[in-house]
Coordinates of C-alpha atoms and ligand atoms in Angstrom, one line a residue:
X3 CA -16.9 -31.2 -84.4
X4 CA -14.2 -32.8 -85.7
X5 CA -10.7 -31.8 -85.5
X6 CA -9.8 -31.9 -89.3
X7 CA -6.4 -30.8 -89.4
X8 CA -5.3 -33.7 -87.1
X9 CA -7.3 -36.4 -89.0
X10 CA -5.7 -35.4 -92.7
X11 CA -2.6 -35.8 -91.2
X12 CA -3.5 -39.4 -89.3
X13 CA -4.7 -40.7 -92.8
X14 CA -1.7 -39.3 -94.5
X15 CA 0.3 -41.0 -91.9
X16 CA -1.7 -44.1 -91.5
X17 CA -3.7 -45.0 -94.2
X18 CA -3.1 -47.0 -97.9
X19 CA -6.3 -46.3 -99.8
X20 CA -7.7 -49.1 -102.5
X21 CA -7.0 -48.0 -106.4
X22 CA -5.3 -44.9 -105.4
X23 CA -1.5 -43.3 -106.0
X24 CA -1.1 -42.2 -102.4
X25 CA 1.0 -39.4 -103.8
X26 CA -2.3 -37.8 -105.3
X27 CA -4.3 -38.7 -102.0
X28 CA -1.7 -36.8 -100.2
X29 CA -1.9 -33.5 -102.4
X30 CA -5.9 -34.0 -102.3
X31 CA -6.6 -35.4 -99.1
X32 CA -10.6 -35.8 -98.2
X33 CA -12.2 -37.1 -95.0
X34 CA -16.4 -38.1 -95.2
X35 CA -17.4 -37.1 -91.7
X36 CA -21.6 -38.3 -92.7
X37 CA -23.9 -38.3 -94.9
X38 CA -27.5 -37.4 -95.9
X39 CA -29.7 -38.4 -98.6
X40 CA -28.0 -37.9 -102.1
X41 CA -24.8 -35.5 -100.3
X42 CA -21.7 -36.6 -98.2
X43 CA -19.8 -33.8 -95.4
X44 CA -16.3 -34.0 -95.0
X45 CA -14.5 -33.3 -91.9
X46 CA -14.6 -29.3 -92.6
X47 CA -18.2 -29.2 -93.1
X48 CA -18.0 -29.1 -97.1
X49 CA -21.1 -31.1 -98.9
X50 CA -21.0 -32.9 -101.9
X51 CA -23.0 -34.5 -103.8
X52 CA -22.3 -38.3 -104.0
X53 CA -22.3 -38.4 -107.7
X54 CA -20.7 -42.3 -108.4
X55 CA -23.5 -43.3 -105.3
X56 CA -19.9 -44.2 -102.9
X57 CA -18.7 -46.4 -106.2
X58 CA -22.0 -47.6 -107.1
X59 CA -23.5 -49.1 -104.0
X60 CA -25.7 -46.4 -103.1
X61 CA -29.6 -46.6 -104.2
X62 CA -31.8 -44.8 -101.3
X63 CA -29.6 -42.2 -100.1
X64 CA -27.7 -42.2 -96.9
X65 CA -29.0 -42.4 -93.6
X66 CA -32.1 -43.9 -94.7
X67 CA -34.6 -44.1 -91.9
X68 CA -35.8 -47.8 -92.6
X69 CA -32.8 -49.1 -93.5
X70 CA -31.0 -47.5 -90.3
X71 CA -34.2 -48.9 -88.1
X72 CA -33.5 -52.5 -90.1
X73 CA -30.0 -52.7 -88.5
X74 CA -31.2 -51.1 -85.1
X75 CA -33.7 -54.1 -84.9
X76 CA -31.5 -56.8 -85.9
X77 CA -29.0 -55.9 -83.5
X78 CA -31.4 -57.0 -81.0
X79 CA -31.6 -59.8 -81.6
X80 CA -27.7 -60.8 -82.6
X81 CA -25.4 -59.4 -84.8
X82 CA -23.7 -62.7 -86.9
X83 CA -23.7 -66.1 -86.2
X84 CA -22.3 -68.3 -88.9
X85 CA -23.9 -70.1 -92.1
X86 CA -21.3 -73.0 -92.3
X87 CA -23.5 -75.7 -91.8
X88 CA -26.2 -74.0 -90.1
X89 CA -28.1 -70.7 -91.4
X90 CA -30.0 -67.1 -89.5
X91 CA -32.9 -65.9 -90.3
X92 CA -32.5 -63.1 -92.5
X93 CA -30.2 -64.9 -94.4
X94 CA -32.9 -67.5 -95.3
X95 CA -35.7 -65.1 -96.0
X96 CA -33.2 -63.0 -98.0
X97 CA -32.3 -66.0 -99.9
X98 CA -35.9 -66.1 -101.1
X99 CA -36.6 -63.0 -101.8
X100 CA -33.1 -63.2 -104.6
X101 CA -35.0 -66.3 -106.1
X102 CA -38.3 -64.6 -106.5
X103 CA -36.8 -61.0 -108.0
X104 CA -34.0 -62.6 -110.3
X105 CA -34.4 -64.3 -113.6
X106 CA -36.2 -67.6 -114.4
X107 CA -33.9 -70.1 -113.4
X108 CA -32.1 -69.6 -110.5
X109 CA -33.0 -71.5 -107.4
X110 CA -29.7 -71.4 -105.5
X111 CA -28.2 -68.6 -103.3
X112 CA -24.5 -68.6 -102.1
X113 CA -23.8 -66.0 -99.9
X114 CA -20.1 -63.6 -99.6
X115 CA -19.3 -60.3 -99.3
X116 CA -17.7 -59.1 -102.0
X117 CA -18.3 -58.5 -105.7
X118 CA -15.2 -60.0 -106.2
X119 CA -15.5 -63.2 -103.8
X120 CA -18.9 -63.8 -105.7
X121 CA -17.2 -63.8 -108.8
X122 CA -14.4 -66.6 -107.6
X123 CA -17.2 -68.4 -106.3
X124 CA -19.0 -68.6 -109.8
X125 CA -15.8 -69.6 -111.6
X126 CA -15.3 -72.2 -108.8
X127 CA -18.8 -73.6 -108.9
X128 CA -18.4 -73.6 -113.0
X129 CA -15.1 -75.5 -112.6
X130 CA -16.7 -78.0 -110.8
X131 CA -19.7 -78.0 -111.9
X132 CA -18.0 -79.9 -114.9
X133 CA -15.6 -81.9 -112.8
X134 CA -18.5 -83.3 -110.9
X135 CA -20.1 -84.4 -113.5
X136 CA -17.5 -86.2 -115.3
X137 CA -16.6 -83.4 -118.0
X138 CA -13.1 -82.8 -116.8
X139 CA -11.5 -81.1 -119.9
X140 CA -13.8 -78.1 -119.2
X141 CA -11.5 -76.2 -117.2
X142 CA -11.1 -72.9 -118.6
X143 CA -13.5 -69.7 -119.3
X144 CA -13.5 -66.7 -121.6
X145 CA -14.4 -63.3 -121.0
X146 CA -14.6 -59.9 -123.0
X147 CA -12.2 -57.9 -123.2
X148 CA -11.5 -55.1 -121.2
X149 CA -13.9 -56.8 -119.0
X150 CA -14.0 -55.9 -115.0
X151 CA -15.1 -58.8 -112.6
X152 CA -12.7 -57.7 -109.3
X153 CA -9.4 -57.6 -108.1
X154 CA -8.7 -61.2 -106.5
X155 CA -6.8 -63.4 -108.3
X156 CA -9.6 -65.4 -110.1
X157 CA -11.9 -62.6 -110.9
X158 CA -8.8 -60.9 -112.1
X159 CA -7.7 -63.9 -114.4
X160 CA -10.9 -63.5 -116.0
X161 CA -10.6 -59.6 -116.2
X162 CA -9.0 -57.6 -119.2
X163 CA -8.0 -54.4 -118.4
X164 CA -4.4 -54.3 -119.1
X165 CA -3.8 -51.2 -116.6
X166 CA -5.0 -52.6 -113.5
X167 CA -4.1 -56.6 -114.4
X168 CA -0.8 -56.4 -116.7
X169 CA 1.4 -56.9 -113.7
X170 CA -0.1 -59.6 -112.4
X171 CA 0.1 -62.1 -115.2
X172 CA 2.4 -64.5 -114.0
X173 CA 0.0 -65.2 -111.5
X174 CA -2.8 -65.9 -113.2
X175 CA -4.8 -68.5 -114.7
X176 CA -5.6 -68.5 -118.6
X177 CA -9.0 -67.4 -120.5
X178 CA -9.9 -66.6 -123.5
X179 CA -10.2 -62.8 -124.1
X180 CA -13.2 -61.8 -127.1
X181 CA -13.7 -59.1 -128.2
X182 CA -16.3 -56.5 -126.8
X183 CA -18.1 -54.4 -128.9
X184 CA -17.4 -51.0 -128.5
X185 CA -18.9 -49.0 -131.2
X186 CA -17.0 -45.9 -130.4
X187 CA -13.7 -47.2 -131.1
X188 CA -14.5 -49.9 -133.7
X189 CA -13.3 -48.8 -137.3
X190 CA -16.7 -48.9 -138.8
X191 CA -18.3 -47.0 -136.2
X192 CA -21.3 -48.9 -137.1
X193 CA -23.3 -50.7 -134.1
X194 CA -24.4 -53.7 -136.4
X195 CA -20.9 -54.0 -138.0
X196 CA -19.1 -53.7 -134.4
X197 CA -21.6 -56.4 -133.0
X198 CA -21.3 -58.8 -136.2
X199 CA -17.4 -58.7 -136.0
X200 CA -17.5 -59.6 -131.9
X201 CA -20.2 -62.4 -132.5
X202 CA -18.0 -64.0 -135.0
X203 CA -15.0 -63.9 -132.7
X204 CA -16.9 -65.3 -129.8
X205 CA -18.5 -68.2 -132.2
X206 CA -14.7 -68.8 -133.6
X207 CA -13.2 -69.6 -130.2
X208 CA -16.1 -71.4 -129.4
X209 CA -16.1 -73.5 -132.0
X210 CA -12.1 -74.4 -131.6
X211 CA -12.0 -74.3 -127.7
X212 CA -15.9 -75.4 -126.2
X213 CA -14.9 -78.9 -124.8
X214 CA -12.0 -76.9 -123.0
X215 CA -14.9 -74.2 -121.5
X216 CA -16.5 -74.4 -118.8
X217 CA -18.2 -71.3 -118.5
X218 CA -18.1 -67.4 -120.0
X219 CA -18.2 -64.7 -118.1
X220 CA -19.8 -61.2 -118.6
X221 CA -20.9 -58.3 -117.7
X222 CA -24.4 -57.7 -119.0
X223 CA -25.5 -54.9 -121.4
X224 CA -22.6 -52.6 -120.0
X225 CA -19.2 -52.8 -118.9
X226 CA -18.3 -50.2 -115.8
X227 CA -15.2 -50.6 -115.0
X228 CA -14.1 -51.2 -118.5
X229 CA -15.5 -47.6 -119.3
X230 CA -19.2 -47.9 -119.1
X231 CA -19.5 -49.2 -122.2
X232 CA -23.2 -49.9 -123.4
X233 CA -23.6 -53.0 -125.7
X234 CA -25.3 -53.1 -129.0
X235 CA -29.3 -54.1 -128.6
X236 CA -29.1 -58.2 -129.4
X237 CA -25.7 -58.7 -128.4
X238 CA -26.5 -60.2 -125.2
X239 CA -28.9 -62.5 -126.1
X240 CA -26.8 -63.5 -129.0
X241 CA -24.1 -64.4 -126.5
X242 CA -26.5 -66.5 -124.4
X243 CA -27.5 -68.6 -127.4
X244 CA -23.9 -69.0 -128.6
X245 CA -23.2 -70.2 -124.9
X246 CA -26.1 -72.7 -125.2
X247 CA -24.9 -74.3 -128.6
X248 CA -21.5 -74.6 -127.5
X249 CA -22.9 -76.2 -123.8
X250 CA -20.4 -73.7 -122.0
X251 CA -22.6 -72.1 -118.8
X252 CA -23.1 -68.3 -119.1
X253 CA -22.5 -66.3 -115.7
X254 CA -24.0 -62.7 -115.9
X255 CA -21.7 -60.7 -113.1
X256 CA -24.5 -58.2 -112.0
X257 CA -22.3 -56.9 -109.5
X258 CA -23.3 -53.4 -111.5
X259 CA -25.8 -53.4 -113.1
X260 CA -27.9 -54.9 -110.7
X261 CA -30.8 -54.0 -108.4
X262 CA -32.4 -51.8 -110.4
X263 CA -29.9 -49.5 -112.2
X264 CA -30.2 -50.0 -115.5
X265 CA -33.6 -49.4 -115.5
X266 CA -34.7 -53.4 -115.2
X267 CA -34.5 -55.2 -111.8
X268 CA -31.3 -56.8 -113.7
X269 CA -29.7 -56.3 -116.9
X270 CA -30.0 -59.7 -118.3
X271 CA -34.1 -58.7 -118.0
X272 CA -33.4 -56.2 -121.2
X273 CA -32.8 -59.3 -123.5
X274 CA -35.2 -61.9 -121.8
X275 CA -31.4 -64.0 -120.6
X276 CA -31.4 -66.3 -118.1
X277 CA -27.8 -67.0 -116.8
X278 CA -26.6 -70.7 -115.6
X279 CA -24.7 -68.2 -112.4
X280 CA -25.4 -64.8 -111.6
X281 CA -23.5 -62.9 -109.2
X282 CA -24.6 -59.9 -107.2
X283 CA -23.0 -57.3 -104.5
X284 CA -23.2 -53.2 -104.6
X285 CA -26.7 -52.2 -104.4
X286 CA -28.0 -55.7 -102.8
X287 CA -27.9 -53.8 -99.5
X288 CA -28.8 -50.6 -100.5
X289 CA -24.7 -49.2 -100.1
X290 CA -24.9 -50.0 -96.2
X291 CA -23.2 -52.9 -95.8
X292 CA -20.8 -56.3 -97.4
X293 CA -23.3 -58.6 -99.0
X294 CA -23.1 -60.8 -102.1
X295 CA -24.4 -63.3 -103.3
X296 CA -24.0 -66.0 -106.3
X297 CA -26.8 -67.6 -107.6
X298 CA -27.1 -70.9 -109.9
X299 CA -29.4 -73.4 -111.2
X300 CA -30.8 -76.5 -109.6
X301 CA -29.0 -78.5 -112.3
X302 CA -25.9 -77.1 -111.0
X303 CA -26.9 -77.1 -107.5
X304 CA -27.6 -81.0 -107.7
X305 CA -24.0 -81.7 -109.4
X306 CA -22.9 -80.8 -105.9
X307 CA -25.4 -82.8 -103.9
X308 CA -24.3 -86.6 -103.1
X309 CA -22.9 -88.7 -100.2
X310 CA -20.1 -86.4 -98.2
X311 CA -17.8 -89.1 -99.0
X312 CA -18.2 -88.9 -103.2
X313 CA -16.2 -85.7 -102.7
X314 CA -19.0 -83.5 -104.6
X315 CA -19.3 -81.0 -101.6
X316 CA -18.4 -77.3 -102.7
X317 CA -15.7 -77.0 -100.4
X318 CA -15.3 -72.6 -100.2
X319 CA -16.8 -69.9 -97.5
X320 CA -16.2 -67.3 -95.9
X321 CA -16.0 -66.4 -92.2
X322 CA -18.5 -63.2 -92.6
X323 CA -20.9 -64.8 -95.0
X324 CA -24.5 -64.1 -94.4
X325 CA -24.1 -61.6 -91.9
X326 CA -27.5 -60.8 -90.3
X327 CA -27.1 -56.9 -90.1
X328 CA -25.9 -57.5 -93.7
X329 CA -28.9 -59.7 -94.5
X330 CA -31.6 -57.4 -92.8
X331 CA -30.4 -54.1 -94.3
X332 CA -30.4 -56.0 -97.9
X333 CA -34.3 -57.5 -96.9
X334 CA -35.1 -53.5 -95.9
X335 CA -33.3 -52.4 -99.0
X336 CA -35.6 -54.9 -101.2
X337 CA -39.0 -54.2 -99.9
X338 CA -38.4 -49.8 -100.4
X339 CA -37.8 -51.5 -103.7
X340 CA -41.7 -52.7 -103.8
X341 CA -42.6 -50.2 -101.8
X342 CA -41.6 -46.9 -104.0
X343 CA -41.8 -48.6 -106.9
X344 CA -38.4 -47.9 -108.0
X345 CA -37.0 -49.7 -110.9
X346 CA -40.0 -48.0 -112.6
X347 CA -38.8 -44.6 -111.2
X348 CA -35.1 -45.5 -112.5
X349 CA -36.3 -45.9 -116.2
X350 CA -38.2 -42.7 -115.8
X351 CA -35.5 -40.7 -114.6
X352 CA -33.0 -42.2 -116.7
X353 CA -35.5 -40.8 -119.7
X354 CA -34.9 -37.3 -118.1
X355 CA -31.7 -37.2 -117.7
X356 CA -30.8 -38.4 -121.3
X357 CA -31.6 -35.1 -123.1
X358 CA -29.3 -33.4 -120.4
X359 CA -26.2 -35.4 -120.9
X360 CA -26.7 -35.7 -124.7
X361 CA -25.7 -31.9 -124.4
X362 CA -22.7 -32.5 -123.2
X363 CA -21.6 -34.1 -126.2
X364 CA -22.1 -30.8 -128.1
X365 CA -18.9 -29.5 -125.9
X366 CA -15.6 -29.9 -127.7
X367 CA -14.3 -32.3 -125.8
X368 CA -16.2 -35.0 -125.2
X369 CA -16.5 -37.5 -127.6
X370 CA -19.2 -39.8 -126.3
X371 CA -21.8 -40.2 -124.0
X372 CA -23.2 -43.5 -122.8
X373 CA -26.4 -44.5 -120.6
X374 CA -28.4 -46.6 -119.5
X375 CA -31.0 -45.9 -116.7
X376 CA -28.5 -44.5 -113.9
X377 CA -25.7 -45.3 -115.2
X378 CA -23.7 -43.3 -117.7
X379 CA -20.5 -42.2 -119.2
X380 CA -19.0 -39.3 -120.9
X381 CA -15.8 -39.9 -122.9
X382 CA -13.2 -37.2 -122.9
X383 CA -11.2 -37.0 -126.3
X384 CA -8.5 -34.5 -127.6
X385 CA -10.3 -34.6 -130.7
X386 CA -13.6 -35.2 -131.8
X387 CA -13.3 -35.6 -135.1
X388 CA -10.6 -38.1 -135.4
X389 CA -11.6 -39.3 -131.6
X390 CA -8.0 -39.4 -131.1
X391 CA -7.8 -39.6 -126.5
X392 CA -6.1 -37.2 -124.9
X393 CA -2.4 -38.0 -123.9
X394 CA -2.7 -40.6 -121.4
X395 CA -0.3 -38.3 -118.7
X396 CA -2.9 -35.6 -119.0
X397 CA -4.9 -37.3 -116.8
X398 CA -7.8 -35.3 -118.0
X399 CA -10.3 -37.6 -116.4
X400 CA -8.8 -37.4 -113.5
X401 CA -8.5 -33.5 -113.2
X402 CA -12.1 -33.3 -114.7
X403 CA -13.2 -35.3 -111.3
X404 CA -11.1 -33.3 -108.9
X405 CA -12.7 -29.8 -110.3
X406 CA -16.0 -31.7 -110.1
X407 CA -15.1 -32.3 -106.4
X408 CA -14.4 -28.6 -105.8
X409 CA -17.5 -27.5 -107.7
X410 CA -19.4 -29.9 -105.1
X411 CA -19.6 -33.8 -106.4
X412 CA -17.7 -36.5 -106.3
X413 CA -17.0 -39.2 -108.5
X414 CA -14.6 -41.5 -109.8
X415 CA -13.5 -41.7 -113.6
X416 CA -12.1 -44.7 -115.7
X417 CA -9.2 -42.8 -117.4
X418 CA -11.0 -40.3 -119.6
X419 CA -14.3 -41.6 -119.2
X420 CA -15.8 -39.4 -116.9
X421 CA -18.4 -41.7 -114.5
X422 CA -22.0 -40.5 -113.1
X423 CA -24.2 -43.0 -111.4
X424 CA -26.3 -41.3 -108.9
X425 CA -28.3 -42.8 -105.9
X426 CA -31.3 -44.0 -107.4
X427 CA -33.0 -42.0 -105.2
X428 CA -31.7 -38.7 -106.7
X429 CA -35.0 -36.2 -107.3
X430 CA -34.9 -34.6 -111.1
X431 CA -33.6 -31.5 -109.5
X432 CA -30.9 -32.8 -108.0
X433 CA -29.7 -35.2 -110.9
X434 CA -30.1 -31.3 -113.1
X435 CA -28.0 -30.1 -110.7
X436 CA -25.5 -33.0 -111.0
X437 CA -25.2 -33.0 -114.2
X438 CA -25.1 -28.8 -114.0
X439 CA -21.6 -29.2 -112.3
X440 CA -20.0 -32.3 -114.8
X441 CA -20.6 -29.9 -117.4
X442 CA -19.1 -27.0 -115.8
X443 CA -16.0 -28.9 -114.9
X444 CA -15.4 -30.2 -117.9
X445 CA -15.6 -26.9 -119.5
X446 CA -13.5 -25.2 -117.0
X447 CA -10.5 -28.0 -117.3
X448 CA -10.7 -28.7 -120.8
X449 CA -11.2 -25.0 -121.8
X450 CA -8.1 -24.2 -124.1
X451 CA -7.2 -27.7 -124.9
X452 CA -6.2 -27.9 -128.0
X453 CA -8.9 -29.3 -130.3
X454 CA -7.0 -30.8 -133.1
X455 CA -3.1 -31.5 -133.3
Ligands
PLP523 C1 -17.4 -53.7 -108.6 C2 -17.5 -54.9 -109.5 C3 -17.0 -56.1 -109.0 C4 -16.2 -56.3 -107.7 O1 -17.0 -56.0 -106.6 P1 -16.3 -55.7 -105.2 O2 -17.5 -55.7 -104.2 O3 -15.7 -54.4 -105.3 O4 -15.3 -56.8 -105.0 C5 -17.2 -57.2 -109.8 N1 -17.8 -57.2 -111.0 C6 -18.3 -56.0 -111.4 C7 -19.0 -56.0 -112.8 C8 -18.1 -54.8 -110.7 O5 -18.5 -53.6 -111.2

């Protein structure tokens, strides 16, 4: 059907793939022809099972017959029209539908089409948030550590992972990095310890820097990018309250963890926290389309509202905002939400699959394994005693992936951390099956590794 031997060489020829060395693309080249419920088909007819749900978008599968038939029917009627100064229909109804599902609080929905772009907007509604109202010191932000929020300029300013944002200091502006509390690698290896020592940190800068604050950002109950890093129970709403003492606005960046995969609707629902901002992307439209969306307060929202010529207006957009086939598809997405009852289902599944991947931390080589609902990690180490990390040129989590791919899954790690996030659709059989091939590919790579040095 295809003719796959042309195409590898096109992409070779033509293409520069996001967050990839094109030297590895070019020695493992692979081209998705389509898709089917929890499996993708590359251009020579191989399946595989999409094991990171196409970098965490996916919730129903692919080719989902209601959400297919949402997008048929909306291109009917028209395909975008734009939302500067004027909205669509699905736009509006979706906009609703985010109020009523999302925490206590939030009244306000801002539409983009990124994770990334909803992140800038939060810091930029933040900023000026505080400008409008006459508190012009707060100009700054913190954020954890090793934190992930996106790859544009902003969202990078307030991100911490020195291998992906290093390079690009000069460019960016400055926030105050706190520490995150990752048990694993904290000296005491003790959750309570770990959490006190962070708490203390965050309540020290606060304490020093709030009238300089506008806002902290965070990713809530567990960082992805950063190495799906679960936080300790209480940590969360402990940061909430600090934020609230201190007056600096908390934004949760759901991006994530939202819609359902951590087992609540959202993760802030796990500690009862209501965010000033909340931003939202991935699984808003079920992995079919760009939608994101920030949402806020009405206190924040009425900062901005004034005479034109007071100069509150937020002046940001996008040309694609709101797009109706965007917009539909996410409305579809929402109501198979109701319909199936699937957050429920999440939290039940993610109780079946945490036996399973708590064997994989009886192998030799991993040292940790981290969940919660469909979202998990399983952290490679040389040694597991000492937890000492394999040399970083290894690439171990990167080979573990590729024999993963040739035993029939694909999925993306975070260095050594080895990532699974399944469609939230996946049956018990198939996530057994999943979780079948991780284990075999981990044993097959890291099978004569040396277990102490
Ligand atoms: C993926 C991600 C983003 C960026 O979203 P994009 O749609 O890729 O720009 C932001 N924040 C978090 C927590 C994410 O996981």
């Amino acid at each position: 059907m295809f003719d796959h031997q042309a195409l590898i060489e096109k992409s070779k020829q033509y293409l520069w793939l996001p967050f990839t060395q094109m030297k590895d693309y070019d020695q493992h080249p692979l081209i998705i022809a389509s898709g089917e419920g929890v499996c993708l088909t590359d251009t020579q007819g191989k399946s595989y099972y999409d094991g990171f749900s196409s970098v965490w978008l996916n919730v129903h599968g692919h080719r989902k017959a209601e959400l297919d038939e949402a997008i048929r029917k909306q291109l009917e009627l028209i395909a975008h029209s734009t939302l500067l100064g004027m909205t669509n229909v699905p736009a509006t109804l979706l906009a609703e539908k985010l109020v009523e599902i999302t925490p206590p609080g939030l009244t306000r929905v801002f539409y983009s089409d990124s994770g990334a772009e909803a992140v800038e907007i939060a810091l930029k509604m933040a900023f000026q948030y505080w400008q409008n109202i006459g508190q012009k010191e707060k100009q700054t932000f913190i954020t954890m550590k090793n934190g992930y929020h996106g790859d544009t300029i902003g969202a990078v300013s307030v991100g911490a992972i020195d291998l992906f944002h290093q390079i690009y200091q000069p460019l960016l502006f400055k926030s105050f990095k706190v520490p995150y509390p990752y048990v694993y690698r904290h000296p005491s290896r003790d959750r309570e310890q770990c959490k006190q020592d962070c708490l203390q940190a965050l309540h020290h800068v606060l304490q020093e820097h709030h009238q300089q604050v506008a806002a902290l950002i965070v990713e809530p109950m567990i960082q992805g990018a950063g190495g799906m890093i679960t936080m300790p129970p209480g940590f969360l709403s402990e940061v909430a309250r600090l934020c609230r003492e201190f007056d600096v606005l908390l934004i949760c960046d759901e991006v994530a963890t939202g819609f359902g995969r951590t087992g609540r609707m959202f993760a802030c629902e796990h500690e009862a926290v209501r965010p000033d901002i909340m931003t939202v992307a991935k699984g808003i439209t079920g992995g079919y389309l760009p939608i994101a969306a920030t949402l806020t307060t009405e206190t924040i929202y009425e900062a901005f509202y004034a005479d034109y010529t007071e100069l509150k207006t937020f002046f940001h957009g996008h040309s694609y905002t709101g797009n109706q086939l965007g917009c539909a598809v996410a409305l579809a997405n929402l109501e198979l939400f109701e319909r199936e009852n699937l957050v429920e289902q999440v939290a039940e599944k993610a109780a079946f699959i945490a036996p399973l991947l708590q064997e994989l931390a009886s192998l030799d080589h991993v040292g940790e394994v981290r969940q919660i609902g469909l979202m998990a990690g399983v952290e490679l180490v040389q040694d597991k005693e000492t937890r000492q990390p394999f040399a970083w040129e290894n690439r171990m989590g990167y080979r573990v992936s590729l024999k993963m791919r040739e035993l029939g899954m694909l999925t993306r790690p975070m260095g050594d951390v080895l990532v699974f996030m399944p469609p939230l659709c996946s049956t018990r059989e198939e996530l057994q099956e999943m979780i079948s091939i991780m284990r075999q590919a981990i044993e097959q790579v890291t099978q004569g590794e040396q277990a102490y040095v």
